[in-house]
XYZ file of C-alpha atoms in Angstrom:
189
model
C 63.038 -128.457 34.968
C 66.791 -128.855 35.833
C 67.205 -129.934 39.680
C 69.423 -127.383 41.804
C 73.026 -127.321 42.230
C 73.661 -127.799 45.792
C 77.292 -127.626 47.105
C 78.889 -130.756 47.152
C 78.897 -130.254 51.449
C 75.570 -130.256 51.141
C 75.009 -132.763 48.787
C 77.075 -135.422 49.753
C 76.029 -134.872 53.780
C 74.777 -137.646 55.369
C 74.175 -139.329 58.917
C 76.178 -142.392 59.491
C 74.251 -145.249 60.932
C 77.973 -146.579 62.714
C 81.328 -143.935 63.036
C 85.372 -145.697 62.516
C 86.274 -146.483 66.036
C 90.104 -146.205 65.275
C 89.481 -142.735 63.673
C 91.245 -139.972 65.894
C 89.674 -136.805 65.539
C 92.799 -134.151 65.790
C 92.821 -131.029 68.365
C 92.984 -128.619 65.409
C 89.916 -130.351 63.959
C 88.161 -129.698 66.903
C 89.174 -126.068 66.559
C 87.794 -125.821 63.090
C 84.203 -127.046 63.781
C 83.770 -124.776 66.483
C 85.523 -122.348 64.572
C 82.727 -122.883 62.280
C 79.862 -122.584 64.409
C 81.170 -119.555 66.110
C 80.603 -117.734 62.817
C 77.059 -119.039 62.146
C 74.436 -115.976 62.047
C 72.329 -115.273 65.360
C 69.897 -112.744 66.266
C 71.156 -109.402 67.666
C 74.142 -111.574 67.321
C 73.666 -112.769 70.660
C 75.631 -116.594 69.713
C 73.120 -118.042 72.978
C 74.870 -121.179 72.050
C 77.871 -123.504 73.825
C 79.301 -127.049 73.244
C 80.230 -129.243 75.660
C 83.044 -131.261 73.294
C 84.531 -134.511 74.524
C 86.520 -136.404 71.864
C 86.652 -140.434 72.399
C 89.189 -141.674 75.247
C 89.274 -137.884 76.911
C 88.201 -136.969 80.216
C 84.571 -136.340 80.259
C 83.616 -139.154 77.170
C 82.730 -141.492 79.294
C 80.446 -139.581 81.645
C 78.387 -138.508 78.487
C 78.509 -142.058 77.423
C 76.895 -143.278 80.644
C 73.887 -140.476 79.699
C 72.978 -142.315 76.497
C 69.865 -143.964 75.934
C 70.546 -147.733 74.522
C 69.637 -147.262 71.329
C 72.198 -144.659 70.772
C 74.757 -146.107 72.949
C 74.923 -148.738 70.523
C 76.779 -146.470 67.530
C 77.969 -143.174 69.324
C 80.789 -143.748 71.618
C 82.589 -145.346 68.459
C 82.455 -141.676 67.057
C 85.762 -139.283 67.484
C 83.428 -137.064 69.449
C 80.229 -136.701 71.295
C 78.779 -132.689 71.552
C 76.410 -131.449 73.807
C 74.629 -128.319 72.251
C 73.364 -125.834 74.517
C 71.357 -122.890 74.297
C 71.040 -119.801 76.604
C 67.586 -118.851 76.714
C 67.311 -116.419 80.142
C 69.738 -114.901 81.776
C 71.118 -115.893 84.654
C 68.747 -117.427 87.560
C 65.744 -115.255 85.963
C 63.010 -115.465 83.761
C 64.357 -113.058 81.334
C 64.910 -114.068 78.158
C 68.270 -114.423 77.116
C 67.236 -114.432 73.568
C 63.446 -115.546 71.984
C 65.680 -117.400 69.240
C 68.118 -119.262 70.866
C 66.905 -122.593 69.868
C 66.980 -121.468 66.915
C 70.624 -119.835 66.574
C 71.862 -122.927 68.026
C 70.358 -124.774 65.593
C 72.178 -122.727 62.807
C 75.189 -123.263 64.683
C 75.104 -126.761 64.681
C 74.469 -126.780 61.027
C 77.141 -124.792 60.446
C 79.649 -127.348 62.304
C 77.688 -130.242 60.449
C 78.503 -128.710 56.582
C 82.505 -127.662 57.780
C 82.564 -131.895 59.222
C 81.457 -132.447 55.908
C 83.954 -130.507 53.681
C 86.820 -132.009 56.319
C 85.850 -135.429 55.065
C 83.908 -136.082 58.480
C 80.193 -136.953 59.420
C 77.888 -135.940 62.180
C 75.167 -137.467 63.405
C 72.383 -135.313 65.472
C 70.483 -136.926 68.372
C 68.257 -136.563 71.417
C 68.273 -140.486 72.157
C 70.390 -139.074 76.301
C 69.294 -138.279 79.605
C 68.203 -134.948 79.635
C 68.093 -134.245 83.135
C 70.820 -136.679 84.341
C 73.436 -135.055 81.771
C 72.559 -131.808 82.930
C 72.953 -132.089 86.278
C 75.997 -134.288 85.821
C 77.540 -130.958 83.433
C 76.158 -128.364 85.963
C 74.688 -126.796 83.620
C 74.835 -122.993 84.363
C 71.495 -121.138 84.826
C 69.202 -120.050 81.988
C 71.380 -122.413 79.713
C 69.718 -126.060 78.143
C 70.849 -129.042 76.539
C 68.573 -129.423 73.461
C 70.793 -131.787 71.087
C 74.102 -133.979 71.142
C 76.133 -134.188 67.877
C 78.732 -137.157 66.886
C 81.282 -136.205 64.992
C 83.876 -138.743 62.943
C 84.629 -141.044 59.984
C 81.580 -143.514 59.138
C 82.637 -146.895 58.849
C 83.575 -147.779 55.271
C 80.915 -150.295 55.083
C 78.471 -146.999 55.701
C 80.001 -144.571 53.111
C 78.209 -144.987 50.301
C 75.138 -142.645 49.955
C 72.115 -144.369 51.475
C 69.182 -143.668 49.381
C 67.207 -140.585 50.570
C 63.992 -139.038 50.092
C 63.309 -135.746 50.856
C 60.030 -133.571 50.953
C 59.062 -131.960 48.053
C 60.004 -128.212 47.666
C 56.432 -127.650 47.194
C 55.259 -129.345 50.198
C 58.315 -127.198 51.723
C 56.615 -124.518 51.054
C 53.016 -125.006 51.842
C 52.705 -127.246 54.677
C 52.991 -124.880 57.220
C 50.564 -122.193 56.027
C 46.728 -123.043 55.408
C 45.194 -122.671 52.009
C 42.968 -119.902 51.319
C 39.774 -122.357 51.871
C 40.868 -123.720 54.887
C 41.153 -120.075 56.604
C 38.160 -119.227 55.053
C 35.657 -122.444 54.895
C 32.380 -121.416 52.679
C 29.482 -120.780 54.466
């Protein structure tokens, strides 16, 4: 069986262990990966999602740099930006939901920016190594919105370019490991 033709931004995507600290990421770069995101499908088309973008040496970097954990605080304030991704689940200061698939859209948002980095010759790197609650608070994050994610965004180093080796699930597993088998939801009596 032939393997599938992926699109080379899909393909070639990867997660750099270390970003090029002397790599400037541009103001019209910016632009274009949120340009991206804002056109990534949502339900009802609601786009529950925001960014929180501070590029390296602008106002704001360092006060997300003081929210990472150590073991990201060791490779991410070398990138050209960190992101905090939001998503607005209720509105307001209620309990109503905003939207049931906000996590969701955001996540398909982020992707989005991730595969445009990738065909601009950049890399992202997703993480949750942060404080939570002390970023939020020190964002004010408005009501019925949450951090989930933050995103680095830059050139790896050129010692990290090449392709590390990868394994993926199998497209089988992909698509029965969420669903039980037949004798598992029915067991023999």
């Amino acid at each position: 069986m032939n393997a599938p033709q992926l699109t080379s931004a899909l393909q070639g995507r990867f997660s750099p262990l270390r970003f090029d600290p002397s790599h400037v990421l541009s103001g019209s770069d910016v632009e274009t990966l949120l340009e991206a995101a804002r056109w990534a499908p949502s339900a009802g088309n609601a786009q529950p999602w925001s960014f929180h973008l501070r590029r390296r040496g602008e106002d704001g970097h360092d006060q997300l740099v003081e929210h990472l954990a150590g073991s990201s605080r060791r490779w991410a304030p070398a990138a050209g930006a960190l992101v905090v991704n939001m998503a607005r689940r209720e509105v307001d200061d209620t309990s109503m939901l905003y939207s049931e698939f906000a996590d969701y859209d955001l996540g398909q948002a982020v992707a989005h920016m991730t595969v445009q980095a990738h065909a601009m010759g950049l890399s992202c790197r997703q993480f949750r190594a942060f404080d939570l609650e002390g970023l939020h608070n020190r964002l004010g994050v408005r009501p019925g919105w949450r951090i989930l994610t933050m995103t680095a965004i830059g050139v790896p180093l050129r010692s990290d370019t090449t392709l590390p080796a990868r394994e993926r699930r199998s497209i089988a597993d992909l698509r029965t490991a969420g669903v039980a088998s037949p004798r598992d939801r029915h067991p023999p009596e």
